[in-house]
Amino acid sequence: MIATDEKNDIWTPDSWNTKQIWQMPEYDSPEELKARFDELKNYPPLVTSWEIEKLRKKIADAANGNGFVMQGGDCAESFDTCNSDNIVKLLKVLLQMSFILIHEMNTPVTRIGRIAGQYAKPRSSDYEKVGDDLIPSYRGDLFNSFEPTLDARRADPARLVEAYQKSAMTLNFIRSLTDGGGFANMHHPEYWELDFMKKNQYYAEYKQMVESIHHAIRFVETISPNKVHTLKNVDFYASHEALNLYYDSAQTRRVPHQSGYYNLSTHMPWIGNRTRQLDGAHVEYMRGIRNPIGIKVGPPYEVDEILKLIELLNPHQEEGRITLITRFGMNKVTEHLPNLIRAVNRAGFHVLWSCDPMHGNTYATETGVKTRAFNDILGDIKQTFEVHRSENTILGGVHLELTGGNVTECVGGANGLNEAGLGENYLSYCDPRLNYEQALEMAFLIAREWKISRSKDII
Ligand code: PEP
Ligand code: CO
């Protein structure tokens, strides 16, 4: 790999290699790693710099109160679920959630999937006990296999190429679906599944909203055929945690007519809560790319450290560059968020505030099943809206783990899934996701909170 010119602190796509690397296992064979890395370097990019710039503008708009950013998808994608059914279902739920938000909030909504590259996971432990043996932890399909054997858990460089191929297939299908095809028909009534909401106290409000969305769409389709085109072309962006830096740096390039380097494997990479060390490899990599980037912020952290991080990652304070994704957990928001907001404001930093209500609210049931409660997730969002309102800042986005399928991983929601029901269809390899119904209900309740926080402003 190319090394940094340390004296001059020059950044290169590979300068991260000279820093301390967290959360990345060693590969056994440097030769094989180099061969796969070089192969990946030669493949065409997955996204373009102008798409990235367009997203940066939308993030800047949302930070200024003109829009909302909805980011969501699997905790971890896996190679064996890269299929039509999963992609269609995820896209459908994200699209319908965005219609709910647009309609209820009356603001543009930017959709970003945790998709087409979300294959690498940070882990709290390097090893897992299987029987009497300790084997390396599963770190996502980009590193190793979920199968609990020593050999399957070896970090395999061939996976860099397979992840690229699966991401390319996924993005290719998403682009076909969202580009003028019939997919946007997902806004038509026959595609909405509503009955589950009957058990929710807001059912009447919800039903009226869905009818009103249909009415608005029919109206536009009837009076303005040109607008139909707009309805059938859906903007959609990809994001993943930039954890495996071989993967991200292999696709990091200069492009004609733009300055700087772009990570062309995704529109918006983010930096996880466990890899944001100021002197670490992940921060070094992120500081040199032009993409808008997310930073997860949750305990443990120091406010000063987060300020230094923003300064380092966005020295010219460009709008749209930084999304701070706070993930404190229900009932911890009021303790942590106000100080962070005040410090960021005092420093005059421009960020989009987003809330990840998932990662601070994970717990294990008595039988050891990892889950999250719908009401904790909602409570976290509610508290985050409230704190932003009292600090006079804007919560301009959410970051959710969800899937379009009928999984049973999070408890609660209108359908009243309880802990005993978690075993029915628990498919996640990592964290529990909201299912289709829980995700739609959540979108509706997020929009409700947004309206409540705005109406308080008016009073
Ligand atoms: C994630 O988003 O999947 C994740 C691991 O989050 P965090 O970095 O906030 O722990
Ligand atoms: Co997760």
Coordinates of C-alpha atoms and ligand atoms in Angstrom, one line a residue:
M1 CA 0.0 0.0 0.0
I2 CA 1.1 3.6 -0.5
A3 CA 2.1 5.3 2.6
T4 CA 1.5 8.8 3.9
D5 CA 4.1 11.5 3.7
E6 CA 4.0 11.9 7.4
K7 CA 6.2 15.0 7.6
N8 CA 3.7 16.9 5.5
D9 CA 0.7 15.1 6.7
I10 CA -0.4 14.5 3.1
W11 CA -3.6 12.5 2.7
T12 CA -3.8 9.8 0.1
P13 CA -6.6 7.2 -0.3
D14 CA -4.3 4.8 1.5
S15 CA -2.7 7.0 4.2
W16 CA -5.1 5.4 6.7
N17 CA -2.7 2.5 6.6
T18 CA -0.2 4.3 8.7
K19 CA -2.6 4.9 11.6
Q20 CA -4.0 2.6 14.3
I21 CA -6.7 0.5 12.7
W22 CA -9.7 -0.5 14.8
Q23 CA -12.4 -3.1 14.2
M24 CA -10.6 -4.6 11.1
P25 CA -9.3 -8.2 11.5
E26 CA -5.9 -9.1 10.0
Y27 CA -5.9 -10.9 6.6
D28 CA -3.7 -14.0 6.6
S29 CA -2.2 -13.5 3.2
P30 CA -0.9 -10.0 2.3
E31 CA -0.4 -11.2 -1.3
E32 CA -4.0 -12.3 -1.8
L33 CA -5.2 -9.1 -0.1
K34 CA -3.1 -7.0 -2.5
A35 CA -4.4 -9.0 -5.5
R36 CA -8.1 -8.5 -4.6
F37 CA -7.5 -4.9 -3.6
D38 CA -5.9 -4.2 -7.0
E39 CA -8.7 -6.0 -8.8
L40 CA -11.3 -3.8 -7.0
K41 CA -9.3 -0.7 -7.8
N42 CA -9.8 -1.4 -11.5
Y43 CA -13.5 -1.9 -11.5
P44 CA -15.8 0.8 -12.5
P45 CA -17.3 3.0 -9.8
L46 CA -20.8 2.3 -8.4
V47 CA -21.9 5.9 -8.0
T48 CA -21.0 9.2 -9.6
S49 CA -19.6 12.5 -8.2
W50 CA -22.5 14.5 -9.4
E51 CA -25.0 12.2 -7.5
I52 CA -22.8 12.7 -4.4
E53 CA -22.8 16.5 -4.9
K54 CA -26.6 16.4 -5.3
L55 CA -27.0 14.5 -2.0
R56 CA -24.6 16.9 -0.2
K57 CA -26.9 19.8 -1.3
K58 CA -30.0 18.0 0.0
I59 CA -28.3 17.4 3.3
A60 CA -27.4 21.1 3.5
D61 CA -31.0 22.0 2.8
A62 CA -32.3 19.6 5.5
A63 CA -29.9 21.1 8.0
N64 CA -31.3 24.5 7.1
G65 CA -34.8 23.4 7.8
N66 CA -35.8 22.8 4.2
G67 CA -36.2 19.0 4.1
F68 CA -35.8 15.8 6.0
V69 CA -33.3 12.9 5.5
M70 CA -34.6 9.4 6.0
Q71 CA -31.9 6.8 6.2
G72 CA -32.8 3.2 6.7
G73 CA -32.1 -0.4 5.9
D74 CA -30.6 -3.6 7.3
C75 CA -28.2 -3.6 10.2
A76 CA -26.0 -5.8 7.9
E77 CA -26.8 -6.9 4.4
S78 CA -25.7 -10.4 3.6
F79 CA -24.5 -12.0 0.4
D80 CA -27.2 -14.6 0.4
T81 CA -30.1 -12.1 0.8
C82 CA -29.0 -10.1 -2.3
N83 CA -32.1 -11.0 -4.2
S84 CA -35.1 -9.4 -6.0
D85 CA -37.6 -10.0 -3.2
N86 CA -35.5 -8.3 -0.4
I87 CA -34.5 -5.3 -2.5
V88 CA -38.1 -4.7 -3.8
K89 CA -39.5 -5.0 -0.2
L90 CA -36.9 -2.6 1.3
L91 CA -37.4 -0.1 -1.5
K92 CA -41.2 -0.3 -1.1
V93 CA -41.2 0.3 2.6
L94 CA -38.7 3.2 2.3
L95 CA -40.7 4.7 -0.5
Q96 CA -44.0 4.4 1.4
M97 CA -42.4 5.8 4.5
S98 CA -41.2 8.8 2.6
F99 CA -44.6 9.4 1.1
I100 CA -46.0 9.5 4.7
L101 CA -43.3 11.9 5.8
I102 CA -43.7 14.2 2.7
H103 CA -47.4 14.3 3.1
E104 CA -47.5 14.9 6.8
M105 CA -44.5 17.2 7.1
N106 CA -45.0 19.0 3.9
T107 CA -41.3 19.0 3.2
P108 CA -39.0 17.3 0.7
V109 CA -37.7 14.0 2.0
T110 CA -34.3 12.5 0.9
R111 CA -34.2 8.7 1.0
I112 CA -30.9 7.0 1.8
G113 CA -30.7 3.2 2.1
R114 CA -28.3 1.3 4.3
I115 CA -27.8 -0.7 1.2
A116 CA -25.5 -1.8 -1.6
G117 CA -22.4 -2.0 0.6
Q118 CA -23.6 -2.3 4.2
Y119 CA -21.6 -5.6 4.6
A120 CA -19.2 -4.8 7.4
K121 CA -19.9 -4.7 11.2
P122 CA -18.0 -3.5 14.2
R123 CA -18.3 -5.9 17.1
S124 CA -18.0 -5.5 20.8
S125 CA -15.9 -8.7 21.2
D126 CA -13.2 -10.0 18.9
Y127 CA -14.1 -13.6 19.8
E128 CA -17.2 -15.7 20.2
K129 CA -17.5 -18.9 22.3
V130 CA -18.8 -21.9 20.4
G131 CA -18.9 -25.0 22.5
D132 CA -15.5 -25.1 24.2
D133 CA -13.8 -23.1 21.4
L134 CA -13.1 -19.4 20.9
I135 CA -13.5 -18.4 17.3
P136 CA -13.3 -15.0 15.7
S137 CA -16.5 -13.0 15.7
Y138 CA -18.6 -12.6 12.6
R139 CA -17.8 -9.1 11.2
G140 CA -20.2 -9.0 8.3
D141 CA -20.0 -10.7 4.9
L142 CA -17.4 -8.2 3.7
F143 CA -14.9 -9.8 6.1
N144 CA -16.0 -13.4 7.0
S145 CA -18.8 -15.9 7.1
F146 CA -21.6 -16.2 9.6
E147 CA -21.1 -19.9 9.9
P148 CA -19.6 -20.6 13.4
T149 CA -16.4 -22.4 12.4
L150 CA -12.8 -21.4 12.7
D151 CA -12.3 -21.6 9.0
A152 CA -15.4 -19.7 8.0
R153 CA -14.5 -16.9 10.3
R154 CA -11.1 -16.3 8.7
A155 CA -11.1 -12.8 7.0
D156 CA -11.2 -13.6 3.3
P157 CA -10.0 -11.0 0.8
A158 CA -12.1 -12.5 -2.0
R159 CA -15.1 -11.1 -0.1
L160 CA -13.9 -7.5 -1.1
V161 CA -14.7 -8.4 -4.7
E162 CA -17.9 -10.3 -3.9
A163 CA -19.2 -7.4 -1.8
Y164 CA -18.5 -5.0 -4.8
Q165 CA -20.3 -7.4 -7.2
K166 CA -23.3 -7.8 -4.9
S167 CA -23.5 -4.0 -4.3
A168 CA -23.3 -3.4 -8.1
M169 CA -26.2 -5.9 -8.7
T170 CA -28.2 -4.3 -5.9
L171 CA -27.7 -0.7 -7.2
N172 CA -28.3 -1.7 -10.7
F173 CA -31.7 -3.2 -9.8
I174 CA -32.5 -0.2 -7.6
R175 CA -31.7 2.2 -10.5
S176 CA -33.9 0.2 -12.9
L177 CA -36.8 0.2 -10.4
T178 CA -36.6 3.8 -9.5
D179 CA -36.0 5.2 -13.0
G180 CA -39.2 5.8 -14.7
G181 CA -40.5 2.2 -14.4
G182 CA -43.6 1.0 -12.8
F183 CA -42.1 0.8 -9.3
A184 CA -43.3 4.2 -8.3
N185 CA -46.8 2.7 -8.6
M186 CA -46.0 1.7 -5.0
H187 CA -47.9 4.8 -4.1
H188 CA -51.1 3.2 -5.5
P189 CA -53.6 1.9 -2.9
E190 CA -53.3 -1.8 -3.7
Y191 CA -49.7 -1.8 -2.5
W192 CA -50.4 -0.4 0.9
E193 CA -51.1 -2.8 3.7
L194 CA -53.1 -1.1 6.3
D195 CA -55.2 -3.5 8.3
F196 CA -52.6 -3.9 11.0
M197 CA -53.0 -0.3 12.1
K198 CA -56.6 -1.0 13.1
K199 CA -55.3 -1.8 16.6
N200 CA -53.5 1.5 16.9
Q201 CA -55.2 4.5 18.5
Y202 CA -54.3 6.6 15.5
Y203 CA -55.9 4.3 12.9
A204 CA -58.5 6.9 11.8
E205 CA -55.9 9.5 11.3
Y206 CA -53.6 7.1 9.5
K207 CA -56.4 5.8 7.2
Q208 CA -57.3 9.4 6.3
M209 CA -53.7 10.2 5.6
V210 CA -53.2 7.3 3.2
E211 CA -56.5 8.2 1.4
S212 CA -55.3 11.8 1.2
I213 CA -51.9 10.6 -0.3
H214 CA -53.8 8.6 -3.0
H215 CA -56.0 11.5 -3.7
A216 CA -53.1 13.9 -4.1
I217 CA -51.3 11.4 -6.5
R218 CA -54.5 10.8 -8.6
F219 CA -54.9 14.6 -8.8
V220 CA -51.4 15.2 -10.1
E221 CA -51.7 12.2 -12.5
T222 CA -54.9 13.6 -13.9
I223 CA -54.1 17.2 -14.3
S224 CA -50.5 17.1 -15.2
P225 CA -49.1 14.3 -17.3
N226 CA -45.6 15.8 -17.1
K227 CA -45.7 15.6 -13.3
V228 CA -46.4 11.9 -13.6
H229 CA -42.9 11.6 -14.9
T230 CA -41.6 13.2 -11.7
L231 CA -43.7 10.8 -9.6
K232 CA -42.2 7.9 -11.5
N233 CA -38.6 8.9 -11.0
V234 CA -37.6 8.4 -7.4
D235 CA -34.3 9.8 -6.0
F236 CA -32.6 7.2 -3.9
Y237 CA -29.1 7.2 -2.4
A238 CA -26.9 4.5 -1.0
S239 CA -24.9 4.5 2.3
H240 CA -22.8 2.2 4.4
E241 CA -20.5 2.2 7.3
A242 CA -17.0 2.8 6.0
L243 CA -15.5 0.1 8.1
N244 CA -13.5 -2.1 5.8
L245 CA -11.1 0.6 4.6
Y246 CA -9.7 -1.7 1.9
Y247 CA -13.1 -1.8 0.3
D248 CA -13.8 2.0 0.5
S249 CA -10.3 3.1 -0.4
A250 CA -10.1 0.9 -3.5
Q251 CA -13.0 2.8 -5.0
T252 CA -11.7 6.2 -3.9
R253 CA -10.7 8.3 -6.9
R254 CA -10.3 11.6 -8.6
V255 CA -12.9 12.5 -11.2
P256 CA -12.6 14.9 -14.2
H257 CA -13.8 18.5 -13.6
Q258 CA -14.0 18.2 -9.8
S259 CA -11.4 18.7 -7.1
G260 CA -10.4 16.2 -4.6
Y261 CA -11.2 12.5 -4.1
Y262 CA -14.6 10.8 -4.0
N263 CA -15.5 7.5 -2.5
L264 CA -17.4 6.1 -5.5
S265 CA -18.6 2.9 -3.8
T266 CA -21.4 4.8 -2.1
H267 CA -23.0 8.2 -1.9
M268 CA -22.7 8.7 1.9
P269 CA -20.3 6.6 4.0
W270 CA -20.6 7.0 7.7
I271 CA -18.1 6.5 10.5
G272 CA -19.3 4.2 13.4
N273 CA -19.4 5.0 17.1
R274 CA -16.5 2.5 17.6
T275 CA -14.1 3.8 14.9
R276 CA -14.2 7.6 15.3
Q277 CA -10.9 7.9 17.2
L278 CA -9.2 11.2 16.3
D279 CA -5.9 9.5 15.5
G280 CA -7.4 6.3 14.1
A281 CA -7.4 5.0 10.5
H282 CA -11.1 5.5 9.8
V283 CA -11.0 9.2 10.6
E284 CA -7.8 9.6 8.6
Y285 CA -9.5 8.0 5.6
M286 CA -12.7 10.0 5.9
R287 CA -11.0 13.4 6.2
G288 CA -9.7 13.2 2.6
I289 CA -12.9 12.3 0.7
R290 CA -15.4 14.8 -0.7
N291 CA -18.6 12.8 0.1
P292 CA -21.1 13.9 2.7
I293 CA -20.3 11.8 5.7
G294 CA -22.2 10.6 8.8
I295 CA -20.7 10.4 12.2
K296 CA -22.4 8.3 14.9
V297 CA -22.2 9.8 18.3
G298 CA -23.1 7.8 21.4
P299 CA -21.6 6.9 24.7
P300 CA -18.7 6.9 25.5
Y301 CA -17.7 10.3 24.1
E302 CA -16.4 13.6 25.1
V303 CA -17.9 16.8 23.7
D304 CA -14.5 18.3 23.0
E305 CA -13.5 15.2 21.1
I306 CA -16.5 15.5 18.9
L307 CA -15.7 19.1 18.2
K308 CA -12.2 18.2 17.2
L309 CA -13.6 15.5 15.0
I310 CA -15.9 17.9 13.1
E311 CA -13.1 20.4 12.8
L312 CA -10.8 17.7 11.3
L313 CA -13.4 16.2 9.0
N314 CA -14.8 19.5 7.8
P315 CA -12.1 22.2 8.3
H316 CA -13.8 24.6 5.9
Q317 CA -17.2 24.1 7.4
E318 CA -18.8 23.2 4.2
E319 CA -22.6 22.8 4.4
G320 CA -23.9 19.3 3.9
R321 CA -20.6 17.7 4.7
I322 CA -21.4 16.4 8.2
T323 CA -24.4 14.6 9.5
L324 CA -24.2 14.0 13.3
I325 CA -26.2 10.9 14.0
T326 CA -26.9 10.8 17.7
R327 CA -27.7 7.4 19.3
F328 CA -28.0 7.9 23.0
G329 CA -30.9 5.7 23.9
M330 CA -34.3 6.4 25.4
N331 CA -34.1 8.4 28.7
K332 CA -30.4 9.3 28.0
V333 CA -31.1 11.9 25.4
T334 CA -31.8 14.7 27.8
E335 CA -28.6 14.0 29.7
H336 CA -26.4 13.9 26.6
L337 CA -27.8 15.9 23.7
P338 CA -28.2 19.5 25.1
N339 CA -24.5 19.8 25.9
L340 CA -23.5 18.5 22.5
I341 CA -25.9 20.8 20.7
R342 CA -24.7 23.9 22.7
A343 CA -21.0 23.1 22.0
V344 CA -21.6 22.6 18.3
N345 CA -23.5 25.9 18.1
R346 CA -20.9 27.8 20.1
A347 CA -18.2 26.5 17.7
G348 CA -20.4 27.8 14.8
F349 CA -20.3 24.4 13.1
H350 CA -22.8 23.6 10.4
V351 CA -24.2 20.0 10.8
L352 CA -27.3 18.1 10.0
W353 CA -28.7 16.6 13.2
S354 CA -30.1 13.1 12.7
C355 CA -31.3 10.6 15.3
D356 CA -30.5 6.9 15.3
P357 CA -33.0 5.6 17.9
M358 CA -32.0 2.0 17.4
H359 CA -28.4 1.4 18.7
G360 CA -29.0 2.9 22.1
N361 CA -32.0 0.8 22.7
T362 CA -30.9 -2.8 22.2
Y363 CA -31.4 -5.3 25.0
A364 CA -31.4 -9.1 25.4
T365 CA -34.5 -10.9 26.6
E366 CA -34.3 -13.4 29.4
T367 CA -33.7 -16.1 26.9
G368 CA -30.9 -14.1 25.3
V369 CA -32.6 -12.8 22.2
K370 CA -31.4 -9.4 21.0
T371 CA -34.3 -7.1 20.6
R372 CA -35.5 -3.5 20.7
A373 CA -38.9 -2.2 21.9
F374 CA -41.0 -0.1 19.5
N375 CA -41.9 2.3 22.3
D376 CA -38.2 2.9 23.3
I377 CA -37.4 3.7 19.7
L378 CA -40.3 6.1 19.5
G379 CA -39.5 7.5 22.9
D380 CA -35.9 8.2 21.9
I381 CA -37.1 10.1 18.8
K382 CA -39.7 12.0 20.8
Q383 CA -37.1 13.1 23.3
T384 CA -34.6 14.1 20.6
F385 CA -37.3 16.2 18.9
E386 CA -38.0 17.9 22.2
V387 CA -34.4 18.7 23.0
H388 CA -33.8 20.2 19.6
R389 CA -36.9 22.3 19.9
S390 CA -35.8 23.6 23.3
E391 CA -32.3 24.3 22.0
N392 CA -33.7 26.0 18.9
T393 CA -32.0 23.5 16.5
I394 CA -33.5 21.3 13.9
L395 CA -33.8 17.5 14.0
G396 CA -33.5 17.0 10.2
G397 CA -33.2 13.3 9.9
V398 CA -33.6 9.8 11.3
H399 CA -31.5 6.7 10.9
L400 CA -33.3 3.4 11.3
E401 CA -32.7 -0.3 11.0
L402 CA -35.6 -1.8 9.2
T403 CA -36.6 -4.3 6.5
G404 CA -39.6 -4.6 4.2
G405 CA -40.2 -8.2 5.2
N406 CA -42.4 -9.7 7.9
V407 CA -39.7 -10.4 10.4
T408 CA -40.1 -10.7 14.2
E409 CA -37.1 -8.9 15.7
C410 CA -38.4 -5.8 17.5
V411 CA -41.2 -6.0 20.1
G412 CA -44.2 -3.8 20.1
G413 CA -46.0 -1.7 17.6
A414 CA -49.7 -1.9 16.6
N415 CA -49.5 -5.6 16.0
G416 CA -48.4 -6.1 19.6
L417 CA -45.5 -8.5 18.9
N418 CA -44.2 -9.7 22.2
E419 CA -41.0 -11.5 23.3
A420 CA -42.6 -14.9 23.0
G421 CA -43.2 -14.2 19.3
L422 CA -39.6 -13.2 18.5
G423 CA -38.7 -16.7 17.5
E424 CA -41.3 -16.9 14.7
N425 CA -39.3 -15.2 12.0
Y426 CA -36.1 -13.8 13.4
L427 CA -33.7 -13.5 10.5
S428 CA -31.1 -10.8 11.3
Y429 CA -27.5 -11.9 11.7
C430 CA -26.8 -8.7 13.8
D431 CA -29.2 -6.2 15.2
P432 CA -33.0 -6.4 15.3
R433 CA -34.9 -4.5 12.6
L434 CA -38.3 -2.9 12.4
N435 CA -40.6 -5.0 10.1
Y436 CA -42.8 -3.6 7.3
E437 CA -45.7 -2.7 9.6
Q438 CA -43.6 -1.4 12.4
A439 CA -41.6 0.8 9.9
L440 CA -44.8 2.3 8.4
E441 CA -46.2 3.0 11.8
M442 CA -42.9 4.5 12.9
A443 CA -42.9 6.9 9.9
F444 CA -46.4 8.0 10.7
L445 CA -45.5 8.6 14.4
I446 CA -42.2 10.4 13.4
A447 CA -44.3 12.8 11.2
R448 CA -46.6 13.3 14.2
E449 CA -43.7 14.3 16.4
W450 CA -42.3 16.6 13.8
K451 CA -45.7 18.3 13.6
I452 CA -46.0 18.5 17.4
S453 CA -42.5 20.1 17.7
R454 CA -43.4 22.6 15.0
S455 CA -46.8 23.5 16.5
K456 CA -45.1 24.2 19.8
D457 CA -42.9 26.7 17.9
I458 CA -46.0 28.6 16.7
I459 CA -47.6 28.8 20.2
Ligands
PEP1 C1 -24.7 0.4 13.0 O1 -25.2 1.5 12.5 O2 -25.0 -0.7 12.5 C2 -23.8 0.5 14.1 C3 -23.0 -0.5 14.4 O3 -23.9 1.6 14.8 P1 -23.0 2.4 15.9 O4 -21.7 2.7 15.1 O5 -23.8 3.6 16.2 O6 -22.8 1.4 17.0
CO2 CO -26.9 -2.2 13.8

